PDB file of C-alpha atoms and ligand atoms in Angstrom:
ATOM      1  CA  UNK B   1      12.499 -10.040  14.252  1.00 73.00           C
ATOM      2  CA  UNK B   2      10.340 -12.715  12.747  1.00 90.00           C
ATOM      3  CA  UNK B   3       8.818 -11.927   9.072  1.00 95.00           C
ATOM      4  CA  UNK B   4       5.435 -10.123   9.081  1.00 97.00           C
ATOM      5  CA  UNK B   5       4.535 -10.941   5.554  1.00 98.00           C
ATOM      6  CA  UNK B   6       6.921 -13.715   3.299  1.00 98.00           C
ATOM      7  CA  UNK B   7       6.470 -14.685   0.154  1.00 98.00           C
ATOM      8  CA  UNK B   8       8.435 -16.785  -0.806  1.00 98.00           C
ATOM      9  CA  UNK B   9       8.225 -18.336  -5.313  1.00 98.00           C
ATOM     10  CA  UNK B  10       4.976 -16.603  -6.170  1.00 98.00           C
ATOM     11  CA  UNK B  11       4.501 -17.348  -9.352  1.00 98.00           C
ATOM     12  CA  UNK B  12       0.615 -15.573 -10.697  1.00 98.00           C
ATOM     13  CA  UNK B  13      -0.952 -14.730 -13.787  1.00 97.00           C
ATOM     14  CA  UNK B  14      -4.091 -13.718 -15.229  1.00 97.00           C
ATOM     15  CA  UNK B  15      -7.103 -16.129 -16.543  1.00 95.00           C
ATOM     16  CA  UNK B  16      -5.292 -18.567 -19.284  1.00 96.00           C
ATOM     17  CA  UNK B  17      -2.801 -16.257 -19.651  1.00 97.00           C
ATOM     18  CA  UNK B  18       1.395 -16.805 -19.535  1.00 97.00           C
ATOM     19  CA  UNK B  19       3.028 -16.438 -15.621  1.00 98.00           C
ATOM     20  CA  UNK B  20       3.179 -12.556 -15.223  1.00 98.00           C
ATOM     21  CA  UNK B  21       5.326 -13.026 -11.859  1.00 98.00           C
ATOM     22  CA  UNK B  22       7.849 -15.432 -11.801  1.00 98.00           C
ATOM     23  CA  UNK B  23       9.848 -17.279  -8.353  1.00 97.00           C
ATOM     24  CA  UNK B  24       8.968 -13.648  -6.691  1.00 98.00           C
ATOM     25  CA  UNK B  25      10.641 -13.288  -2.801  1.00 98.00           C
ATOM     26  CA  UNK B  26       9.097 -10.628  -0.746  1.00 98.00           C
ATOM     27  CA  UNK B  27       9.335 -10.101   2.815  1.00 98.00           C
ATOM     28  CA  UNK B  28       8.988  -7.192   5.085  1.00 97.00           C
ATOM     29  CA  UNK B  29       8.629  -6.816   9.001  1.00 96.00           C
ATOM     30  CA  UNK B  30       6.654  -4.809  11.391  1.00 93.00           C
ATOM     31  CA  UNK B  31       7.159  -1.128  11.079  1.00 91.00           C
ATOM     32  CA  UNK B  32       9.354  -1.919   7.952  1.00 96.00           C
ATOM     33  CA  UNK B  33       8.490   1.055   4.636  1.00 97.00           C
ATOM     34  CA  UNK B  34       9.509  -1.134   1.184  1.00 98.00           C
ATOM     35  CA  UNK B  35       8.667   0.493  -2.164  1.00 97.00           C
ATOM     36  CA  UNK B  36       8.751  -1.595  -4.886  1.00 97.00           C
ATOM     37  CA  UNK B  37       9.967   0.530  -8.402  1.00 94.00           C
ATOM     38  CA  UNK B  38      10.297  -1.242 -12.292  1.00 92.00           C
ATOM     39  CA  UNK B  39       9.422  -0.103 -15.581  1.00 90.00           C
ATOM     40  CA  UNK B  40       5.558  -0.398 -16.482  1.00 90.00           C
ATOM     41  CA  UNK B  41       4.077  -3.982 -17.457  1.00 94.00           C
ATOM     42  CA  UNK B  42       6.679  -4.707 -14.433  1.00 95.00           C
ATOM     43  CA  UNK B  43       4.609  -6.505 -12.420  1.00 96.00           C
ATOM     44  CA  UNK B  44       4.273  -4.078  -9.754  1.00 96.00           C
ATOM     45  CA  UNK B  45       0.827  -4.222  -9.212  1.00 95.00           C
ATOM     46  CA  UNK B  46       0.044  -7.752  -9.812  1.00 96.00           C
ATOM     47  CA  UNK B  47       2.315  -8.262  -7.144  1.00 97.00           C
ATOM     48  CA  UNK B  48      -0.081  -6.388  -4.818  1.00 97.00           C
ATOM     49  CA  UNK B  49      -3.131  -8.301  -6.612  1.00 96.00           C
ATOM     50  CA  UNK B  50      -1.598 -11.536  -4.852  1.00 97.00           C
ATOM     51  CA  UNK B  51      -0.836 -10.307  -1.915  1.00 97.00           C
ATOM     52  CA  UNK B  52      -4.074  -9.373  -0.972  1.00 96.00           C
ATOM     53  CA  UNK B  53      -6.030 -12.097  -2.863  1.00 95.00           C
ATOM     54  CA  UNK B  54      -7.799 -10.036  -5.547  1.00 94.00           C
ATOM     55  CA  UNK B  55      -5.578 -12.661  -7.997  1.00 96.00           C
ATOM     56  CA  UNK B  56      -4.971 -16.087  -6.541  1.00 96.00           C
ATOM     57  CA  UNK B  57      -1.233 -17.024  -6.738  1.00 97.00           C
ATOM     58  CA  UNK B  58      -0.704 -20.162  -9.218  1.00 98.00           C
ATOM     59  CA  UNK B  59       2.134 -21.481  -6.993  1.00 97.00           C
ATOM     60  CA  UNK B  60       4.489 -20.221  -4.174  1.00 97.00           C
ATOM     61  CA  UNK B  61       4.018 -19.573  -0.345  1.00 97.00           C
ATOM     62  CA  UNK B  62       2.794 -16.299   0.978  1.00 98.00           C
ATOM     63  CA  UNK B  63       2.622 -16.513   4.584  1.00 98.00           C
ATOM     64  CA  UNK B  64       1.231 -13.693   7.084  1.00 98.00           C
ATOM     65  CA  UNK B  65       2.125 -13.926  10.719  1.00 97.00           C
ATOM     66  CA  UNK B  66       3.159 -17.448   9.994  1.00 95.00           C
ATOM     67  CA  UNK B  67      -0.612 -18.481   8.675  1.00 95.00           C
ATOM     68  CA  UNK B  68      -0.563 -19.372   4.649  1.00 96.00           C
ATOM     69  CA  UNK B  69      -2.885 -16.775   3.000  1.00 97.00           C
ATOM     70  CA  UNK B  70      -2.196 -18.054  -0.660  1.00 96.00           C
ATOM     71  CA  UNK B  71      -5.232 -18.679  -2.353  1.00 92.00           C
ATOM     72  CA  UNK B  72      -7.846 -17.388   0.373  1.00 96.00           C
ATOM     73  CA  UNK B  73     -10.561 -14.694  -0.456  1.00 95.00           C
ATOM     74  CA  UNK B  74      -9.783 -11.103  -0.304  1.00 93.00           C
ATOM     75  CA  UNK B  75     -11.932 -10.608   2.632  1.00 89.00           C
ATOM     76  CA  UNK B  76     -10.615 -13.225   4.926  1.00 93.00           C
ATOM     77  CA  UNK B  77      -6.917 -12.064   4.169  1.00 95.00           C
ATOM     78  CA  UNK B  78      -8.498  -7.899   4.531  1.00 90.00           C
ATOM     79  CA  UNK B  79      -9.540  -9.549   8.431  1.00 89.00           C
ATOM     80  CA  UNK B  80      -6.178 -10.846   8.911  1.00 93.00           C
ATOM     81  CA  UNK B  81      -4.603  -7.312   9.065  1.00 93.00           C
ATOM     82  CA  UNK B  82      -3.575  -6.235   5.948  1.00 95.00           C
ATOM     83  CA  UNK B  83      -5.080  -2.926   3.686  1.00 93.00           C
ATOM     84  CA  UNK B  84      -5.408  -2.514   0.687  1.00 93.00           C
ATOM     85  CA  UNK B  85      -5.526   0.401  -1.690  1.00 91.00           C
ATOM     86  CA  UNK B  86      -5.828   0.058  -4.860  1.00 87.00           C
ATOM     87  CA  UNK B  87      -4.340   2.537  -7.956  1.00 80.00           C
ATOM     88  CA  UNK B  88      -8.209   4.062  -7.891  1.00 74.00           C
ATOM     89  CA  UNK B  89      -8.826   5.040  -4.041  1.00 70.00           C
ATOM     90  CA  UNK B  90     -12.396   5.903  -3.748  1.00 80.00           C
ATOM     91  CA  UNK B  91     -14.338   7.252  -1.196  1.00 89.00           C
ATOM     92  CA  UNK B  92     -18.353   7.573  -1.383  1.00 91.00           C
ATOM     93  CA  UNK B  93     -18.727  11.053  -2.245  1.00 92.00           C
ATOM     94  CA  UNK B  94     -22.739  10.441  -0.826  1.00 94.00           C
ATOM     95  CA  UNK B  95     -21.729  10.105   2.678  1.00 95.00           C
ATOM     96  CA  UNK B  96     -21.053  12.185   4.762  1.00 96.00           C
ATOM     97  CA  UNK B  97     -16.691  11.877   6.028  1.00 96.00           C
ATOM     98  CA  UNK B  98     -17.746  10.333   9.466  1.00 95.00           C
ATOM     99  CA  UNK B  99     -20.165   7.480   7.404  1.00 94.00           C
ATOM    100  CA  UNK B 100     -16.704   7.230   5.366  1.00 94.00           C
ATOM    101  CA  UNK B 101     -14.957   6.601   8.244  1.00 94.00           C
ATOM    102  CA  UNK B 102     -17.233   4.025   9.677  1.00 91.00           C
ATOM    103  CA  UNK B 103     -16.896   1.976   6.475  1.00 87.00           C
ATOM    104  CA  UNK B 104     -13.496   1.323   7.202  1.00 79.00           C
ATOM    105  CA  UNK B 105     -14.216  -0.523  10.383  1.00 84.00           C
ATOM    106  CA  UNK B 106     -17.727  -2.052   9.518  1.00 78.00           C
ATOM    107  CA  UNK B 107     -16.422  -5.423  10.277  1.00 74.00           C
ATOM    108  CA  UNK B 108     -15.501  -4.753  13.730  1.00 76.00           C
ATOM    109  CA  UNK B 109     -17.645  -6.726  16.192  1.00 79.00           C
ATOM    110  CA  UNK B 110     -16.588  -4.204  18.860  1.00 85.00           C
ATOM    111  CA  UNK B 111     -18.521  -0.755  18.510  1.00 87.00           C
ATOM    112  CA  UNK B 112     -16.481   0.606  20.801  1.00 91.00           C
ATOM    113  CA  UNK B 113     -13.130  -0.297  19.955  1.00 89.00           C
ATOM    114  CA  UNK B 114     -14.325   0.808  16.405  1.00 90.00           C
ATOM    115  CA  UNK B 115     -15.187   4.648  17.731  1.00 92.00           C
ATOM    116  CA  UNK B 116     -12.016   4.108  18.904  1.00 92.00           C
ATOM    117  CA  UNK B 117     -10.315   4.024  16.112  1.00 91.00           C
ATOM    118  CA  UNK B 118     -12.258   6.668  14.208  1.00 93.00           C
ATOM    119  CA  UNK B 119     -11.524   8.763  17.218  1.00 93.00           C
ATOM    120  CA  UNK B 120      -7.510   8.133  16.585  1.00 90.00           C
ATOM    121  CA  UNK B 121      -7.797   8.593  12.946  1.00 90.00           C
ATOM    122  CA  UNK B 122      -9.232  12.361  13.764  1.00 92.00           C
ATOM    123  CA  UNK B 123      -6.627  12.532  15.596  1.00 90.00           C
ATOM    124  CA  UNK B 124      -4.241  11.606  13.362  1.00 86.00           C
ATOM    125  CA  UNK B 125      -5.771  13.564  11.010  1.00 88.00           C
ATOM    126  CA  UNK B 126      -7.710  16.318  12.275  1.00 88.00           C
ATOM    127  CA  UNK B 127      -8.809  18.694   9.507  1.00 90.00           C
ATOM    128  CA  UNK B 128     -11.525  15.563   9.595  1.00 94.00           C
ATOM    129  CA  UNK B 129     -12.977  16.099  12.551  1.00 93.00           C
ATOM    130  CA  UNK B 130     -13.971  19.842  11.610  1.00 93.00           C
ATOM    131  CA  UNK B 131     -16.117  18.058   8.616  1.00 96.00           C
ATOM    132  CA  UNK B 132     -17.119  15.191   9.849  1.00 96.00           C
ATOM    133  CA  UNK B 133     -21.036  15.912   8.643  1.00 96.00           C
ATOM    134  CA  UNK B 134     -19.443  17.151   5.558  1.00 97.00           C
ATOM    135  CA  UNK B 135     -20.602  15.066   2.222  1.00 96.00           C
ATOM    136  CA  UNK B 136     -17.088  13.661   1.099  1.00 95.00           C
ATOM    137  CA  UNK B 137     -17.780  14.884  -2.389  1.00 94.00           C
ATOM    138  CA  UNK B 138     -17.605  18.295  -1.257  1.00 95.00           C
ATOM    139  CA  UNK B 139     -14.237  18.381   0.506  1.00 93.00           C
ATOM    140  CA  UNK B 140     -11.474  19.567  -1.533  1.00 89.00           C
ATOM    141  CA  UNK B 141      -8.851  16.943  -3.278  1.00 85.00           C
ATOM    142  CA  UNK B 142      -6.143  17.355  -0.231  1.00 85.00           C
ATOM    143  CA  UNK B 143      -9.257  16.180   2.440  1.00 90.00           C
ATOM    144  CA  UNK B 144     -10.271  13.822   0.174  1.00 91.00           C
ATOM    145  CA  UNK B 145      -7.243  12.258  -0.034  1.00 86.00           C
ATOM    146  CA  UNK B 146      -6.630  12.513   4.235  1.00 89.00           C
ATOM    147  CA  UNK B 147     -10.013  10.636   4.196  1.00 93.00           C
ATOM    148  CA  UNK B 148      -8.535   7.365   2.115  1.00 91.00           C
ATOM    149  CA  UNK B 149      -5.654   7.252   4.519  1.00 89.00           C
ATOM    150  CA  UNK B 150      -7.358   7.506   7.557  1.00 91.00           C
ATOM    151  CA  UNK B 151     -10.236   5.124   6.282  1.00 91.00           C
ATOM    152  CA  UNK B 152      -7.361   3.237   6.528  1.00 89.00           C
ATOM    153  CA  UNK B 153      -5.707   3.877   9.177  1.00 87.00           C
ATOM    154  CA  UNK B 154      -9.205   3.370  11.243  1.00 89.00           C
ATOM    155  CA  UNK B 155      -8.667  -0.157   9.858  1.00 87.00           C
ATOM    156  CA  UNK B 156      -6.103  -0.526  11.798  1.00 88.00           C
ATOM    157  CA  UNK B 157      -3.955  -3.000   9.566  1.00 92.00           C
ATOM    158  CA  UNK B 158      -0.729  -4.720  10.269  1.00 96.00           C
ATOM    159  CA  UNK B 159       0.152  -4.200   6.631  1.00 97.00           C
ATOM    160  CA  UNK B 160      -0.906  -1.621   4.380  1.00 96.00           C
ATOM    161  CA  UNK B 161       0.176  -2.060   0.717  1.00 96.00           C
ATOM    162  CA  UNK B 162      -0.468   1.122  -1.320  1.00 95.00           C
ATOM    163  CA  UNK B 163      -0.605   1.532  -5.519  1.00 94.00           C
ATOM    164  CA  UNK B 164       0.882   4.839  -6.962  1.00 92.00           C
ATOM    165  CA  UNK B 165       0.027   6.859  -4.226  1.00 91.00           C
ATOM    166  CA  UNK B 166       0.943  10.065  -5.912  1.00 89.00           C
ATOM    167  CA  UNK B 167      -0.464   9.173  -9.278  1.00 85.00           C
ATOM    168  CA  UNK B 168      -2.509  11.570 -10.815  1.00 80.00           C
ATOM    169  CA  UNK B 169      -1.776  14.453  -7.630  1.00 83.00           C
ATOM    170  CA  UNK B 170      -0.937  17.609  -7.768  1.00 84.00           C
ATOM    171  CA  UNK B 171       2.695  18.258  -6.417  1.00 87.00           C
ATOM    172  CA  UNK B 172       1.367  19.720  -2.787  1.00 85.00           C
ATOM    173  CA  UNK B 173      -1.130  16.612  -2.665  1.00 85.00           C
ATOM    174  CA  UNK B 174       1.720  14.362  -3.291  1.00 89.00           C
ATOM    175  CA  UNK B 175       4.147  15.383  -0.528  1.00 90.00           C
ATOM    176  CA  UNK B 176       1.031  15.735   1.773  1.00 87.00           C
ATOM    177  CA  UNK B 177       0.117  11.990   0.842  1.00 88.00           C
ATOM    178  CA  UNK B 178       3.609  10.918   1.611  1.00 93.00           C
ATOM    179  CA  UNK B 179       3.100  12.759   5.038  1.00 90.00           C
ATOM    180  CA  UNK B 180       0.603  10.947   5.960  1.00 87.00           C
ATOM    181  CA  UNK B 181       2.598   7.305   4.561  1.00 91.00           C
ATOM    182  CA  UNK B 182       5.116   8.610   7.244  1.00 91.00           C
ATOM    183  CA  UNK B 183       2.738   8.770   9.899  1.00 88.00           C
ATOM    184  CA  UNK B 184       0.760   5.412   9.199  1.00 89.00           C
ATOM    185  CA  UNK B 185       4.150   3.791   8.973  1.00 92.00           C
ATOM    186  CA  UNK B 186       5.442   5.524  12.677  1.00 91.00           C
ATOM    187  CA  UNK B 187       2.432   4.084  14.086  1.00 89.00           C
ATOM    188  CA  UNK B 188       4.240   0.641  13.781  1.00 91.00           C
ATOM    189  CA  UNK B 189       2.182  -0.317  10.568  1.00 94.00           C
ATOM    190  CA  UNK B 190       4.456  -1.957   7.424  1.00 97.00           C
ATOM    191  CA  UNK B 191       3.585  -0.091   4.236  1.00 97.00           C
ATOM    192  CA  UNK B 192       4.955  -1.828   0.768  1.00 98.00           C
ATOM    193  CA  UNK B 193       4.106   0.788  -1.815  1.00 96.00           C
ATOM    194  CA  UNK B 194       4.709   1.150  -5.329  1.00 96.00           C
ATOM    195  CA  UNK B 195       5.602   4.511  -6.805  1.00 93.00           C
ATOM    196  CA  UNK B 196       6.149   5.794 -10.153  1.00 87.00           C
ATOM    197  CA  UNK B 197       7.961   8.681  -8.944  1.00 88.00           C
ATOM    198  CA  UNK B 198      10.811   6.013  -7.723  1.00 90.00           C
ATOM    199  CA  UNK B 199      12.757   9.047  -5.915  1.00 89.00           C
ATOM    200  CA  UNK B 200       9.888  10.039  -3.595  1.00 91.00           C
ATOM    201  CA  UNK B 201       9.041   6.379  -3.187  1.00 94.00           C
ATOM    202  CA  UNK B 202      12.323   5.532  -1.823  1.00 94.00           C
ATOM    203  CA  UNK B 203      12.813   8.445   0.242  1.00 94.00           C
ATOM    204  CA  UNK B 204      10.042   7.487   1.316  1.00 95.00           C
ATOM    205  CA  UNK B 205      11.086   3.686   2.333  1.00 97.00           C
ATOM    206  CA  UNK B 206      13.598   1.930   4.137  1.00 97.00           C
ATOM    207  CA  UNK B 207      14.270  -0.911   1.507  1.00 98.00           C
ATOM    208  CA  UNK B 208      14.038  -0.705  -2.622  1.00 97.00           C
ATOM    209  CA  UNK B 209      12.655  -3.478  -4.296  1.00 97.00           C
ATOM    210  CA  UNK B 210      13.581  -3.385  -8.503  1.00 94.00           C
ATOM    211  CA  UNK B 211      11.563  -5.467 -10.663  1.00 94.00           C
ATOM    212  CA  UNK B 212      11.121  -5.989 -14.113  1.00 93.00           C
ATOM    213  CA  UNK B 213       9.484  -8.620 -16.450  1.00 95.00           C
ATOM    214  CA  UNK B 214       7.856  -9.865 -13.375  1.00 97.00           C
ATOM    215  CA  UNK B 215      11.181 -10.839 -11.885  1.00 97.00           C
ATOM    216  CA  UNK B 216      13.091  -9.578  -8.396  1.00 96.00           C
ATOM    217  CA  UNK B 217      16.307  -7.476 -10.085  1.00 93.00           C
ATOM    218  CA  UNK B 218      17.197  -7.085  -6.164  1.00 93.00           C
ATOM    219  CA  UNK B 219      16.191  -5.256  -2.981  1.00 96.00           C
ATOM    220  CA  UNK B 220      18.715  -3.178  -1.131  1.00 96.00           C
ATOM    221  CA  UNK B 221      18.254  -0.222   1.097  1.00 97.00           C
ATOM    222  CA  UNK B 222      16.307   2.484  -0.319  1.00 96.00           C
ATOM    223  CA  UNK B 223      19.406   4.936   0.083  1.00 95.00           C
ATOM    224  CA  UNK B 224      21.640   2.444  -1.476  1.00 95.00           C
ATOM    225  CA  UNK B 225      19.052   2.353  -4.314  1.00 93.00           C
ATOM    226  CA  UNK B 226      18.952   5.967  -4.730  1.00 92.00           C
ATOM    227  CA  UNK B 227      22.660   6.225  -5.233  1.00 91.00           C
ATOM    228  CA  UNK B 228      22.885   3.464  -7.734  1.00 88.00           C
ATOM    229  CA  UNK B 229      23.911   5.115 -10.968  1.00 86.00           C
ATOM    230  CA  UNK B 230      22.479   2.330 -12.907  1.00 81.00           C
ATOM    231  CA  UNK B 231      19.201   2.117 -11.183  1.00 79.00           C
ATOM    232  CA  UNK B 232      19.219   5.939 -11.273  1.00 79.00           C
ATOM    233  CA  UNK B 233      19.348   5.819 -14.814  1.00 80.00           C
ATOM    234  CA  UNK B 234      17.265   2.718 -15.625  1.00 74.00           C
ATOM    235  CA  UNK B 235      14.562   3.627 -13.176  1.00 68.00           C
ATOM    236  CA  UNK B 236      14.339   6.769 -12.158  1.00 63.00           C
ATOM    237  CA  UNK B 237      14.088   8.565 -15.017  1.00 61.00           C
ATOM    238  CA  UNK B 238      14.955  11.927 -16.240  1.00 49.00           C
ATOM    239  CA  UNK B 239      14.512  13.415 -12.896  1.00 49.00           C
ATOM    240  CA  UNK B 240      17.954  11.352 -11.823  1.00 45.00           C
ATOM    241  CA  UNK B 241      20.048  13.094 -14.252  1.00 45.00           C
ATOM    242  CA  UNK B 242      19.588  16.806 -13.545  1.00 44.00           C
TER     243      UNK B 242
HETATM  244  N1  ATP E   1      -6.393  -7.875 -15.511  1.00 63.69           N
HETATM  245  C1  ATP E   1      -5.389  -8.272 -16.304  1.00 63.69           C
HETATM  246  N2  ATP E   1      -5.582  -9.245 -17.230  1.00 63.69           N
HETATM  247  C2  ATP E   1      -4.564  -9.660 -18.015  1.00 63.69           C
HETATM  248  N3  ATP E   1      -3.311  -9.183 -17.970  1.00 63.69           N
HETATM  249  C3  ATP E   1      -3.064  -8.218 -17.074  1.00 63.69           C
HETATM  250  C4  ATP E   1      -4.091  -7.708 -16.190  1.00 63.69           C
HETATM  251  N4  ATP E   1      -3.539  -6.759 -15.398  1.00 63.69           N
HETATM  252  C5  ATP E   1      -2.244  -6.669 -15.772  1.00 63.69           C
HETATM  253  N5  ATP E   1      -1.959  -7.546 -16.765  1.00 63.69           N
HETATM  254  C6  ATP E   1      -0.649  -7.725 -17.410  1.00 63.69           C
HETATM  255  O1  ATP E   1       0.308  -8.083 -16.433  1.00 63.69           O
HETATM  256  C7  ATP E   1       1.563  -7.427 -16.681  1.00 63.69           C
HETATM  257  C8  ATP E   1       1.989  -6.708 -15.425  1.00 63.69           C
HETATM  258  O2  ATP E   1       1.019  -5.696 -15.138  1.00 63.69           O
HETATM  259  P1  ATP E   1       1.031  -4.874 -13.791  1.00 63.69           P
HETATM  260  O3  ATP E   1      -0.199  -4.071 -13.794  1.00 63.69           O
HETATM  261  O4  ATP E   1       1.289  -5.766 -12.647  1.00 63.69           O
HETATM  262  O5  ATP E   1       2.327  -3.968 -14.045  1.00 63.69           O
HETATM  263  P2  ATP E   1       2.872  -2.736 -13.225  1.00 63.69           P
HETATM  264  O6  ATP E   1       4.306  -3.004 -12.930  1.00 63.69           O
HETATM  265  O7  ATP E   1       1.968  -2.432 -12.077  1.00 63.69           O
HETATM  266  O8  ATP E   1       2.785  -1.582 -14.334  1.00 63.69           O
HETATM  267  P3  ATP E   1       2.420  -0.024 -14.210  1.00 63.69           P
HETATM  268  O9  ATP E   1       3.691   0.638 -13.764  1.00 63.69           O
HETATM  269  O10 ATP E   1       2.059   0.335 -15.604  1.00 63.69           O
HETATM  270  O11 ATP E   1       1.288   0.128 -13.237  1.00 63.69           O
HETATM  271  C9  ATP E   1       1.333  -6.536 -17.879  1.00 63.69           C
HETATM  272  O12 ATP E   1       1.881  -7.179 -19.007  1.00 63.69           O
HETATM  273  C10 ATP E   1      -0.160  -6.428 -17.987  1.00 63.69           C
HETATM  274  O13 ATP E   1      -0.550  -6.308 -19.341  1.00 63.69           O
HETATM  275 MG1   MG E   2       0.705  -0.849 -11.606  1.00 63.69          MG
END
């Protein structure tokens, strides 16, 4: 199967500041979970910033469906498939969780293949549809949280790349966010995510990606990843050794 996303040398950095990312490789296919784990000041997220165009790459390819997206706006590279959400995942608490939902697919020229999607994202996640006149500020943090990820998934991306998606959640919320990863990923989307909590990342994911000093340390199979005595001491923490 042909690469969905490849990035191939991306080197990117911030205003007149040094390369942060250096010769960085990244590819992933359709349906494919990566989760991409490294100390902090990594590079993890800046990464992410390239992908999606919120930081221009300074050189490298990164090619989508074959079609160079290095250096275009965020928007144009948002219409070529691919999601992003950010480390601070906010919803407009003033509207109401169906005006939430529309947002996501406000660019749609087809109204009706747009209720069509909101329509599969209640689906998908139904304790929406019981609220959809509800003022997102008022539902709890769990519904709040189903609304970011089926904002999303109304978007219907080919890609969805996702920043610490348990940071900052209670324990529940965070296997309930992962839950719903695991369904936007069986619906044939690719997800690259980065995760603090490295275990539940790569449990999470098919393939591990290590960083560190804005460098590829490798990328093997999550599983193989989570055995690695090394990696389970380098990266994942304290939690590795009980
Ligand atoms: N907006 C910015 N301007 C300048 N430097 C930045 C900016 N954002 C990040 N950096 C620097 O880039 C490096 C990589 O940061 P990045 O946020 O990509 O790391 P990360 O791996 O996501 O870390 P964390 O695990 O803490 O989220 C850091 O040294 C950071 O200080
Ligand atoms: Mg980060």
């Amino acid at each position: 199967m042909t690469n969905l996303l490849d990035m191939r040398n991306l080197v990117a950095g911030y205003g007149y500041g040094p390369d942060i990312i250096h010769d960085f490789n990244l590819q992933i296919k359709k349906s494919e979970v990566k989760c991409i784990i490294g100390p902090n000041g990594a590079g993890k997220s800046t990464v992410l910033k390239a992908i999606t165009g919120v930081l221009k790459p300074r050189s490298g390819a990164v090619e989508f469906e074959g079609k160079d997206i290095a250096g275009k706006e965020a928007y144009q590279i948002m219409r070529q498939g691919i999601c992003f959400l950010p480390q601070e995942r906010a919803i407009f608490p003033n509207m109401t969780v169906a005006e939430n939902l529309k947002m996501g697919t406000y660019s749609l020229q087809d109204k009706r293949l747009a209720e069509e999607r909101i329509h599969h994202a209640i689906e998908t996640f139904p304790v929406l549809g019981e609220r959809l006149h509800q003022l997102s500020g008022t539902l709890s943090g769990g519904q709040q949280q189903q609304l970011v990820y089926a904002r999303a998934f109304a978007i219907q991306p080919k890609l969805m790349l996702i920043d610490e998606p348990s940071l900052g959640l209670a324990p529940a919320l965070v296997e309930q966010t992962f839950q719903h990863i695991a369904n936007i990923a069986s619906s044939g989307i690719a997800v690259i995510l980065v995760e603090q909590n490295a275990f539940r990342g790569l449990e999470a994911a098919d393939y591990g990606v290590v960083m560190d000093l804005g460098k590829l340390v490798f990328e093997k199979p999550a599983n193989e990843v989570l055995q690695d005595q090394r990696i389970r001491e380098l990266y994942l923490g304290k939690a590795a050794k009980q």
